[in-house]
């Protein structure tokens, strides 16, 4: 029978793939004589890391005393969750992760971009761990790590001995295959070769052009912030390093000298810019200097909108330099003293652009309505 005493301890170790670890707690150790064994099943969909603080009960299990009813004490934005890739679109590079605790917290599945999986290739049904941040369009998964992928169907076994016995096998198994004669192998498009390869169509009608990944069209009115990495004065182009756009496109943003429009900037300078889709991919437009934009200066504005359910909204940028764009994103965790200003209320705030987008920090209501 479970001991109803509630303990508070620190995760000593935990293996997300194997799903077990130990909790260190002086009070439970005095009572049970050892660290408390922790199973994934007791975490209710959460994943934990060493050093994380938890509350738990202790019960007798097959491996001795183990934790039950474990409650992770970290705030949601610092928590790691177990989940499953519910849907995945490989051509568009995004999908959704489902997880019971994030369903409870956010009321829906969590949007996920391929860039957040690192080198892993996500597929529907894959098991993973992930964190959640609140973006401008709602909760987004990040720091995603696959823990288990769906089993792939077994590949058909080809009998080498049988292949070698094919008729007309003067040059190995390929000689007798239609379209694979010595005269056509090198060309892959000459008479008798496989239709579609460099000659039209494709294998079994596969058309490379039809299979091309759709272009991710950027919002040309959105303002980003990054560092000008380099500009080649002879070729007239360079690149901008920006955390937000790197997550969208998985690369630095190409910039032409013409996009600077006379703005004087040098490699290493902070710049603001927009993104448009060109023939060779996304590139920067409307580039201007943003030096000093992250200075911590206090600005004034008013709450334009706020969604209490989602916990975010926007501030109209009265008195804010035009470099930040029309409105500044704000999240409830950045409200000073936890007070949530209402729509139309004047506020003071600073602006942080380290993420590549302008985000209001230290938001304080200044009283009354504008």
PDB file of C-alpha atoms in Angstrom, residues 25-280:
ATOM      1  CA  UNK A  25      16.048  12.922  -1.154  1.00  0.00           C
ATOM      2  CA  UNK A  26      17.390  13.141   2.410  1.00  0.00           C
ATOM      3  CA  UNK A  27      13.979  12.512   4.010  1.00  0.00           C
ATOM      4  CA  UNK A  28      13.162   9.403   1.957  1.00  0.00           C
ATOM      5  CA  UNK A  29      16.713   8.102   2.299  1.00  0.00           C
ATOM      6  CA  UNK A  30      16.453   8.336   6.080  1.00  0.00           C
ATOM      7  CA  UNK A  31      13.250   6.315   5.917  1.00  0.00           C
ATOM      8  CA  UNK A  32      14.115   3.776   3.211  1.00  0.00           C
ATOM      9  CA  UNK A  33      17.910   3.727   3.312  1.00  0.00           C
ATOM     10  CA  UNK A  34      18.614   4.463  -0.374  1.00  0.00           C
ATOM     11  CA  UNK A  35      17.842   6.688  -3.324  1.00  0.00           C
ATOM     12  CA  UNK A  36      14.362   6.208  -4.764  1.00  0.00           C
ATOM     13  CA  UNK A  37      13.996   4.296  -8.017  1.00  0.00           C
ATOM     14  CA  UNK A  38      12.131   6.306 -10.684  1.00  0.00           C
ATOM     15  CA  UNK A  39      10.241   4.823 -13.631  1.00  0.00           C
ATOM     16  CA  UNK A  40       9.011   6.697 -16.691  1.00  0.00           C
ATOM     17  CA  UNK A  41       5.482   5.455 -15.986  1.00  0.00           C
ATOM     18  CA  UNK A  42       5.385   7.485 -12.759  1.00  0.00           C
ATOM     19  CA  UNK A  43       6.106  10.763 -14.567  1.00  0.00           C
ATOM     20  CA  UNK A  44       2.690  11.135 -16.219  1.00  0.00           C
ATOM     21  CA  UNK A  45       4.128  12.103 -19.593  1.00  0.00           C
ATOM     22  CA  UNK A  46       6.918  14.327 -18.301  1.00  0.00           C
ATOM     23  CA  UNK A  47      10.600  13.621 -18.828  1.00  0.00           C
ATOM     24  CA  UNK A  48      13.176  14.741 -16.267  1.00  0.00           C
ATOM     25  CA  UNK A  49      16.839  15.695 -16.248  1.00  0.00           C
ATOM     26  CA  UNK A  50      19.431  15.410 -13.459  1.00  0.00           C
ATOM     27  CA  UNK A  51      19.124  18.276 -10.994  1.00  0.00           C
ATOM     28  CA  UNK A  52      15.411  18.821 -11.594  1.00  0.00           C
ATOM     29  CA  UNK A  53      13.249  19.214  -8.484  1.00  0.00           C
ATOM     30  CA  UNK A  54      10.275  16.848  -8.038  1.00  0.00           C
ATOM     31  CA  UNK A  55       7.623  15.871  -5.492  1.00  0.00           C
ATOM     32  CA  UNK A  56       6.686  12.213  -5.085  1.00  0.00           C
ATOM     33  CA  UNK A  57       5.232   9.454  -2.964  1.00  0.00           C
ATOM     34  CA  UNK A  58       7.122   6.222  -2.267  1.00  0.00           C
ATOM     35  CA  UNK A  59       5.746   2.704  -2.832  1.00  0.00           C
ATOM     36  CA  UNK A  60       7.131  -0.819  -2.687  1.00  0.00           C
ATOM     37  CA  UNK A  61       7.812  -2.256  -6.129  1.00  0.00           C
ATOM     38  CA  UNK A  62       9.601  -5.206  -7.754  1.00  0.00           C
ATOM     39  CA  UNK A  63      12.908  -3.330  -7.563  1.00  0.00           C
ATOM     40  CA  UNK A  64      12.433  -2.073  -4.020  1.00  0.00           C
ATOM     41  CA  UNK A  65      11.130   1.328  -3.045  1.00  0.00           C
ATOM     42  CA  UNK A  66      10.175   3.426  -6.051  1.00  0.00           C
ATOM     43  CA  UNK A  67       8.559   6.779  -6.721  1.00  0.00           C
ATOM     44  CA  UNK A  68       4.910   7.239  -7.621  1.00  0.00           C
ATOM     45  CA  UNK A  69       2.693  10.246  -8.397  1.00  0.00           C
ATOM     46  CA  UNK A  70       5.745  12.231  -9.409  1.00  0.00           C
ATOM     47  CA  UNK A  71       5.141  15.950  -9.914  1.00  0.00           C
ATOM     48  CA  UNK A  72       7.758  17.994 -11.769  1.00  0.00           C
ATOM     49  CA  UNK A  73       8.196  21.370 -10.072  1.00  0.00           C
ATOM     50  CA  UNK A  74       9.800  23.231 -12.975  1.00  0.00           C
ATOM     51  CA  UNK A  75       7.711  25.886 -14.825  1.00  0.00           C
ATOM     52  CA  UNK A  76       6.151  24.626 -18.101  1.00  0.00           C
ATOM     53  CA  UNK A  77       8.636  26.444 -20.334  1.00  0.00           C
ATOM     54  CA  UNK A  78      11.520  24.633 -18.598  1.00  0.00           C
ATOM     55  CA  UNK A  79       9.906  21.186 -18.635  1.00  0.00           C
ATOM     56  CA  UNK A  80      10.721  18.322 -20.971  1.00  0.00           C
ATOM     57  CA  UNK A  81       7.879  16.096 -22.169  1.00  0.00           C
ATOM     58  CA  UNK A  82       7.496  12.640 -23.660  1.00  0.00           C
ATOM     59  CA  UNK A  83       5.440  12.639 -26.826  1.00  0.00           C
ATOM     60  CA  UNK A  84       4.676  11.011 -30.138  1.00  0.00           C
ATOM     61  CA  UNK A  85       4.895  12.518 -33.612  1.00  0.00           C
ATOM     62  CA  UNK A  86       1.206  12.434 -34.448  1.00  0.00           C
ATOM     63  CA  UNK A  87       1.426  13.684 -38.025  1.00  0.00           C
ATOM     64  CA  UNK A  88       4.394  14.538 -40.238  1.00  0.00           C
ATOM     65  CA  UNK A  89       4.612  16.140 -43.689  1.00  0.00           C
ATOM     66  CA  UNK A  90       8.115  15.358 -45.021  1.00  0.00           C
ATOM     67  CA  UNK A  91       7.758  17.609 -48.064  1.00  0.00           C
ATOM     68  CA  UNK A  92       6.793  20.670 -46.028  1.00  0.00           C
ATOM     69  CA  UNK A  93       9.057  19.834 -43.108  1.00  0.00           C
ATOM     70  CA  UNK A  94       6.613  20.167 -40.250  1.00  0.00           C
ATOM     71  CA  UNK A  95       4.096  18.205 -38.214  1.00  0.00           C
ATOM     72  CA  UNK A  96       2.526  17.888 -34.774  1.00  0.00           C
ATOM     73  CA  UNK A  97       3.523  16.152 -31.541  1.00  0.00           C
ATOM     74  CA  UNK A  98       0.919  14.851 -29.133  1.00  0.00           C
ATOM     75  CA  UNK A  99       1.513  14.425 -25.409  1.00  0.00           C
ATOM     76  CA  UNK A 100      -0.942  14.182 -22.469  1.00  0.00           C
ATOM     77  CA  UNK A 101       0.704  16.883 -20.298  1.00  0.00           C
ATOM     78  CA  UNK A 102       0.973  19.392 -23.149  1.00  0.00           C
ATOM     79  CA  UNK A 103      -2.651  18.674 -24.054  1.00  0.00           C
ATOM     80  CA  UNK A 104      -3.539  19.640 -20.486  1.00  0.00           C
ATOM     81  CA  UNK A 105      -1.332  22.752 -20.581  1.00  0.00           C
ATOM     82  CA  UNK A 106      -2.068  24.073 -24.062  1.00  0.00           C
ATOM     83  CA  UNK A 107      -5.242  22.259 -25.108  1.00  0.00           C
ATOM     84  CA  UNK A 108      -3.877  20.984 -28.420  1.00  0.00           C
ATOM     85  CA  UNK A 109      -1.089  19.126 -30.210  1.00  0.00           C
ATOM     86  CA  UNK A 110       2.230  20.970 -30.496  1.00  0.00           C
ATOM     87  CA  UNK A 111       3.538  22.285 -33.818  1.00  0.00           C
ATOM     88  CA  UNK A 112       7.050  21.050 -34.711  1.00  0.00           C
ATOM     89  CA  UNK A 113       9.544  22.058 -37.418  1.00  0.00           C
ATOM     90  CA  UNK A 114      12.092  19.663 -38.913  1.00  0.00           C
ATOM     91  CA  UNK A 115      14.944  21.981 -37.891  1.00  0.00           C
ATOM     92  CA  UNK A 116      14.197  21.214 -34.216  1.00  0.00           C
ATOM     93  CA  UNK A 117      14.930  17.479 -34.725  1.00  0.00           C
ATOM     94  CA  UNK A 118      18.608  18.084 -35.444  1.00  0.00           C
ATOM     95  CA  UNK A 119      20.004  15.347 -37.698  1.00  0.00           C
ATOM     96  CA  UNK A 120      17.103  12.959 -37.004  1.00  0.00           C
ATOM     97  CA  UNK A 121      14.449  12.194 -39.624  1.00  0.00           C
ATOM     98  CA  UNK A 122      11.001  12.339 -37.978  1.00  0.00           C
ATOM     99  CA  UNK A 123       8.135  10.108 -39.069  1.00  0.00           C
ATOM    100  CA  UNK A 124       4.579   9.709 -37.844  1.00  0.00           C
ATOM    101  CA  UNK A 125       4.483   7.425 -34.806  1.00  0.00           C
ATOM    102  CA  UNK A 126       8.040   8.212 -33.659  1.00  0.00           C
ATOM    103  CA  UNK A 127       8.491   8.580 -29.905  1.00  0.00           C
ATOM    104  CA  UNK A 128      10.364  11.652 -28.693  1.00  0.00           C
ATOM    105  CA  UNK A 129      11.152  14.073 -25.900  1.00  0.00           C
ATOM    106  CA  UNK A 130      10.688  17.802 -26.406  1.00  0.00           C
ATOM    107  CA  UNK A 131      10.295  21.208 -24.802  1.00  0.00           C
ATOM    108  CA  UNK A 132       7.725  23.890 -25.627  1.00  0.00           C
ATOM    109  CA  UNK A 133       8.117  27.608 -26.175  1.00  0.00           C
ATOM    110  CA  UNK A 134       5.308  30.029 -26.922  1.00  0.00           C
ATOM    111  CA  UNK A 135       5.806  31.749 -30.255  1.00  0.00           C
ATOM    112  CA  UNK A 136       3.803  34.437 -31.974  1.00  0.00           C
ATOM    113  CA  UNK A 137       1.389  31.853 -33.332  1.00  0.00           C
ATOM    114  CA  UNK A 138       1.123  29.684 -30.243  1.00  0.00           C
ATOM    115  CA  UNK A 139       3.103  26.823 -28.643  1.00  0.00           C
ATOM    116  CA  UNK A 140       5.991  25.389 -30.676  1.00  0.00           C
ATOM    117  CA  UNK A 141       8.130  22.325 -29.909  1.00  0.00           C
ATOM    118  CA  UNK A 142      11.899  22.682 -29.644  1.00  0.00           C
ATOM    119  CA  UNK A 143      14.918  20.683 -28.457  1.00  0.00           C
ATOM    120  CA  UNK A 144      13.273  17.549 -29.896  1.00  0.00           C
ATOM    121  CA  UNK A 145      15.059  14.213 -29.495  1.00  0.00           C
ATOM    122  CA  UNK A 146      13.771  10.944 -30.945  1.00  0.00           C
ATOM    123  CA  UNK A 147      13.748   8.072 -28.457  1.00  0.00           C
ATOM    124  CA  UNK A 148      12.167   5.424 -30.693  1.00  0.00           C
ATOM    125  CA  UNK A 149      11.139   5.309 -34.355  1.00  0.00           C
ATOM    126  CA  UNK A 150       8.513   3.023 -35.941  1.00  0.00           C
ATOM    127  CA  UNK A 151       9.948  -0.246 -37.217  1.00  0.00           C
ATOM    128  CA  UNK A 152      10.602  -0.154 -40.946  1.00  0.00           C
ATOM    129  CA  UNK A 153       9.149  -2.966 -43.089  1.00  0.00           C
ATOM    130  CA  UNK A 154      11.648  -5.692 -43.907  1.00  0.00           C
ATOM    131  CA  UNK A 155      13.382  -5.244 -47.243  1.00  0.00           C
ATOM    132  CA  UNK A 156      12.906  -8.039 -49.784  1.00  0.00           C
ATOM    133  CA  UNK A 157      15.826 -10.455 -49.946  1.00  0.00           C
ATOM    134  CA  UNK A 158      17.472 -10.826 -53.351  1.00  0.00           C
ATOM    135  CA  UNK A 159      19.056 -14.199 -54.108  1.00  0.00           C
ATOM    136  CA  UNK A 160      22.474 -13.475 -55.559  1.00  0.00           C
ATOM    137  CA  UNK A 161      22.899 -16.997 -56.885  1.00  0.00           C
ATOM    138  CA  UNK A 162      19.675 -16.712 -58.849  1.00  0.00           C
ATOM    139  CA  UNK A 163      20.621 -13.279 -60.201  1.00  0.00           C
ATOM    140  CA  UNK A 164      23.950 -14.576 -61.444  1.00  0.00           C
ATOM    141  CA  UNK A 165      22.154 -17.302 -63.426  1.00  0.00           C
ATOM    142  CA  UNK A 166      20.066 -14.881 -65.461  1.00  0.00           C
ATOM    143  CA  UNK A 167      20.336 -15.537 -69.228  1.00  0.00           C
ATOM    144  CA  UNK A 168      22.775 -13.460 -71.199  1.00  0.00           C
ATOM    145  CA  UNK A 169      24.823 -12.661 -68.155  1.00  0.00           C
ATOM    146  CA  UNK A 170      28.071 -11.789 -69.910  1.00  0.00           C
ATOM    147  CA  UNK A 171      28.630  -8.687 -67.752  1.00  0.00           C
ATOM    148  CA  UNK A 172      26.848  -9.627 -64.524  1.00  0.00           C
ATOM    149  CA  UNK A 173      23.159  -9.545 -63.578  1.00  0.00           C
ATOM    150  CA  UNK A 174      22.433  -6.195 -65.278  1.00  0.00           C
ATOM    151  CA  UNK A 175      23.089  -7.215 -68.896  1.00  0.00           C
ATOM    152  CA  UNK A 176      19.756  -8.918 -69.429  1.00  0.00           C
ATOM    153  CA  UNK A 177      17.595  -6.219 -67.821  1.00  0.00           C
ATOM    154  CA  UNK A 178      15.671  -4.147 -70.418  1.00  0.00           C
ATOM    155  CA  UNK A 179      17.307  -0.768 -70.872  1.00  0.00           C
ATOM    156  CA  UNK A 180      20.511  -1.768 -69.085  1.00  0.00           C
ATOM    157  CA  UNK A 181      22.607  -2.873 -72.032  1.00  0.00           C
ATOM    158  CA  UNK A 182      26.266  -1.748 -72.030  1.00  0.00           C
ATOM    159  CA  UNK A 183      25.472   0.865 -74.680  1.00  0.00           C
ATOM    160  CA  UNK A 184      22.880   2.585 -72.471  1.00  0.00           C
ATOM    161  CA  UNK A 185      24.133   2.273 -68.893  1.00  0.00           C
ATOM    162  CA  UNK A 186      26.415   5.291 -69.093  1.00  0.00           C
ATOM    163  CA  UNK A 187      23.804   7.549 -70.651  1.00  0.00           C
ATOM    164  CA  UNK A 188      20.637   6.691 -68.694  1.00  0.00           C
ATOM    165  CA  UNK A 189      18.675   8.372 -71.420  1.00  0.00           C
ATOM    166  CA  UNK A 190      19.716   6.789 -74.688  1.00  0.00           C
ATOM    167  CA  UNK A 191      17.479   4.525 -76.692  1.00  0.00           C
ATOM    168  CA  UNK A 192      16.390   1.533 -74.657  1.00  0.00           C
ATOM    169  CA  UNK A 193      17.290   3.043 -71.272  1.00  0.00           C
ATOM    170  CA  UNK A 194      14.909   3.361 -68.328  1.00  0.00           C
ATOM    171  CA  UNK A 195      12.247   5.889 -69.318  1.00  0.00           C
ATOM    172  CA  UNK A 196      12.371   9.217 -67.583  1.00  0.00           C
ATOM    173  CA  UNK A 197      15.980   9.307 -66.375  1.00  0.00           C
ATOM    174  CA  UNK A 198      17.636  12.287 -68.096  1.00  0.00           C
ATOM    175  CA  UNK A 199      15.426  11.601 -71.054  1.00  0.00           C
ATOM    176  CA  UNK A 200      11.923  12.320 -69.714  1.00  0.00           C
ATOM    177  CA  UNK A 201       9.379  11.233 -67.115  1.00  0.00           C
ATOM    178  CA  UNK A 202      11.036   8.981 -64.544  1.00  0.00           C
ATOM    179  CA  UNK A 203      11.193   5.461 -63.183  1.00  0.00           C
ATOM    180  CA  UNK A 204       7.616   4.136 -63.129  1.00  0.00           C
ATOM    181  CA  UNK A 205       6.444   7.627 -64.002  1.00  0.00           C
ATOM    182  CA  UNK A 206       8.388   9.395 -61.228  1.00  0.00           C
ATOM    183  CA  UNK A 207       8.842  13.041 -62.097  1.00  0.00           C
ATOM    184  CA  UNK A 208      11.556  14.851 -60.108  1.00  0.00           C
ATOM    185  CA  UNK A 209       9.978  18.234 -60.800  1.00  0.00           C
ATOM    186  CA  UNK A 210       6.621  17.073 -59.472  1.00  0.00           C
ATOM    187  CA  UNK A 211       8.283  15.797 -56.283  1.00  0.00           C
ATOM    188  CA  UNK A 212      10.061  19.091 -55.481  1.00  0.00           C
ATOM    189  CA  UNK A 213       9.497  20.398 -51.987  1.00  0.00           C
ATOM    190  CA  UNK A 214       7.120  23.374 -51.873  1.00  0.00           C
ATOM    191  CA  UNK A 215       8.711  26.749 -51.256  1.00  0.00           C
ATOM    192  CA  UNK A 216       8.275  28.127 -47.756  1.00  0.00           C
ATOM    193  CA  UNK A 217       6.895  31.608 -48.400  1.00  0.00           C
ATOM    194  CA  UNK A 218       8.025  34.123 -45.773  1.00  0.00           C
ATOM    195  CA  UNK A 219       5.894  36.899 -44.295  1.00  0.00           C
ATOM    196  CA  UNK A 220       7.476  39.863 -46.015  1.00  0.00           C
ATOM    197  CA  UNK A 221       6.164  42.300 -43.391  1.00  0.00           C
ATOM    198  CA  UNK A 222       7.757  40.576 -40.400  1.00  0.00           C
ATOM    199  CA  UNK A 223      10.891  42.160 -38.953  1.00  0.00           C
ATOM    200  CA  UNK A 224      13.847  40.012 -37.863  1.00  0.00           C
ATOM    201  CA  UNK A 225      17.100  40.868 -36.115  1.00  0.00           C
ATOM    202  CA  UNK A 226      20.513  39.377 -36.710  1.00  0.00           C
ATOM    203  CA  UNK A 227      24.209  39.981 -37.145  1.00  0.00           C
ATOM    204  CA  UNK A 228      25.725  40.846 -40.506  1.00  0.00           C
ATOM    205  CA  UNK A 229      28.281  38.048 -40.887  1.00  0.00           C
ATOM    206  CA  UNK A 230      30.140  39.182 -43.973  1.00  0.00           C
ATOM    207  CA  UNK A 231      29.811  41.199 -47.143  1.00  0.00           C
ATOM    208  CA  UNK A 232      31.950  40.569 -50.207  1.00  0.00           C
ATOM    209  CA  UNK A 233      32.613  44.062 -51.622  1.00  0.00           C
ATOM    210  CA  UNK A 234      33.618  42.672 -55.011  1.00  0.00           C
ATOM    211  CA  UNK A 235      30.636  40.359 -55.481  1.00  0.00           C
ATOM    212  CA  UNK A 236      28.227  42.636 -53.637  1.00  0.00           C
ATOM    213  CA  UNK A 237      26.583  40.077 -51.363  1.00  0.00           C
ATOM    214  CA  UNK A 238      26.865  38.547 -47.897  1.00  0.00           C
ATOM    215  CA  UNK A 239      24.898  36.759 -45.167  1.00  0.00           C
ATOM    216  CA  UNK A 240      22.994  37.581 -41.976  1.00  0.00           C
ATOM    217  CA  UNK A 241      23.075  35.287 -38.935  1.00  0.00           C
ATOM    218  CA  UNK A 242      19.652  35.258 -37.239  1.00  0.00           C
ATOM    219  CA  UNK A 243      18.354  32.682 -34.744  1.00  0.00           C
ATOM    220  CA  UNK A 244      14.693  33.029 -35.789  1.00  0.00           C
ATOM    221  CA  UNK A 245      15.260  32.713 -39.542  1.00  0.00           C
ATOM    222  CA  UNK A 246      17.769  29.897 -39.051  1.00  0.00           C
ATOM    223  CA  UNK A 247      14.999  27.853 -37.433  1.00  0.00           C
ATOM    224  CA  UNK A 248      12.746  28.568 -40.404  1.00  0.00           C
ATOM    225  CA  UNK A 249      15.236  27.959 -43.224  1.00  0.00           C
ATOM    226  CA  UNK A 250      18.112  26.120 -41.495  1.00  0.00           C
ATOM    227  CA  UNK A 251      20.702  28.526 -42.918  1.00  0.00           C
ATOM    228  CA  UNK A 252      21.943  32.100 -42.822  1.00  0.00           C
ATOM    229  CA  UNK A 253      19.986  34.648 -44.843  1.00  0.00           C
ATOM    230  CA  UNK A 254      21.511  35.817 -48.122  1.00  0.00           C
ATOM    231  CA  UNK A 255      21.718  39.603 -48.518  1.00  0.00           C
ATOM    232  CA  UNK A 256      22.548  41.692 -51.577  1.00  0.00           C
ATOM    233  CA  UNK A 257      24.377  45.007 -51.218  1.00  0.00           C
ATOM    234  CA  UNK A 258      21.419  46.645 -52.946  1.00  0.00           C
ATOM    235  CA  UNK A 259      19.187  45.621 -50.007  1.00  0.00           C
ATOM    236  CA  UNK A 260      21.218  47.887 -47.731  1.00  0.00           C
ATOM    237  CA  UNK A 261      19.752  50.887 -49.566  1.00  0.00           C
ATOM    238  CA  UNK A 262      22.593  53.165 -48.567  1.00  0.00           C
ATOM    239  CA  UNK A 263      22.606  51.992 -44.928  1.00  0.00           C
ATOM    240  CA  UNK A 264      26.096  52.047 -43.439  1.00  0.00           C
ATOM    241  CA  UNK A 265      26.750  48.739 -41.682  1.00  0.00           C
ATOM    242  CA  UNK A 266      29.800  46.555 -41.234  1.00  0.00           C
ATOM    243  CA  UNK A 267      30.330  42.839 -40.522  1.00  0.00           C
ATOM    244  CA  UNK A 268      29.445  42.170 -36.880  1.00  0.00           C
ATOM    245  CA  UNK A 269      26.813  44.933 -36.731  1.00  0.00           C
ATOM    246  CA  UNK A 270      23.301  44.235 -35.503  1.00  0.00           C
ATOM    247  CA  UNK A 271      20.740  44.737 -38.278  1.00  0.00           C
ATOM    248  CA  UNK A 272      16.976  44.609 -38.719  1.00  0.00           C
ATOM    249  CA  UNK A 273      15.590  43.135 -41.919  1.00  0.00           C
ATOM    250  CA  UNK A 274      12.652  41.486 -43.656  1.00  0.00           C
ATOM    251  CA  UNK A 275      12.723  38.315 -45.763  1.00  0.00           C
ATOM    252  CA  UNK A 276      11.348  37.655 -49.219  1.00  0.00           C
ATOM    253  CA  UNK A 277      11.466  34.567 -51.418  1.00  0.00           C
ATOM    254  CA  UNK A 278      13.663  34.899 -54.491  1.00  0.00           C
ATOM    255  CA  UNK A 279      14.528  32.591 -57.362  1.00  0.00           C
ATOM    256  CA  UNK A 280      17.446  31.139 -55.362  1.00  0.00           C
TER     257      UNK A 280
END
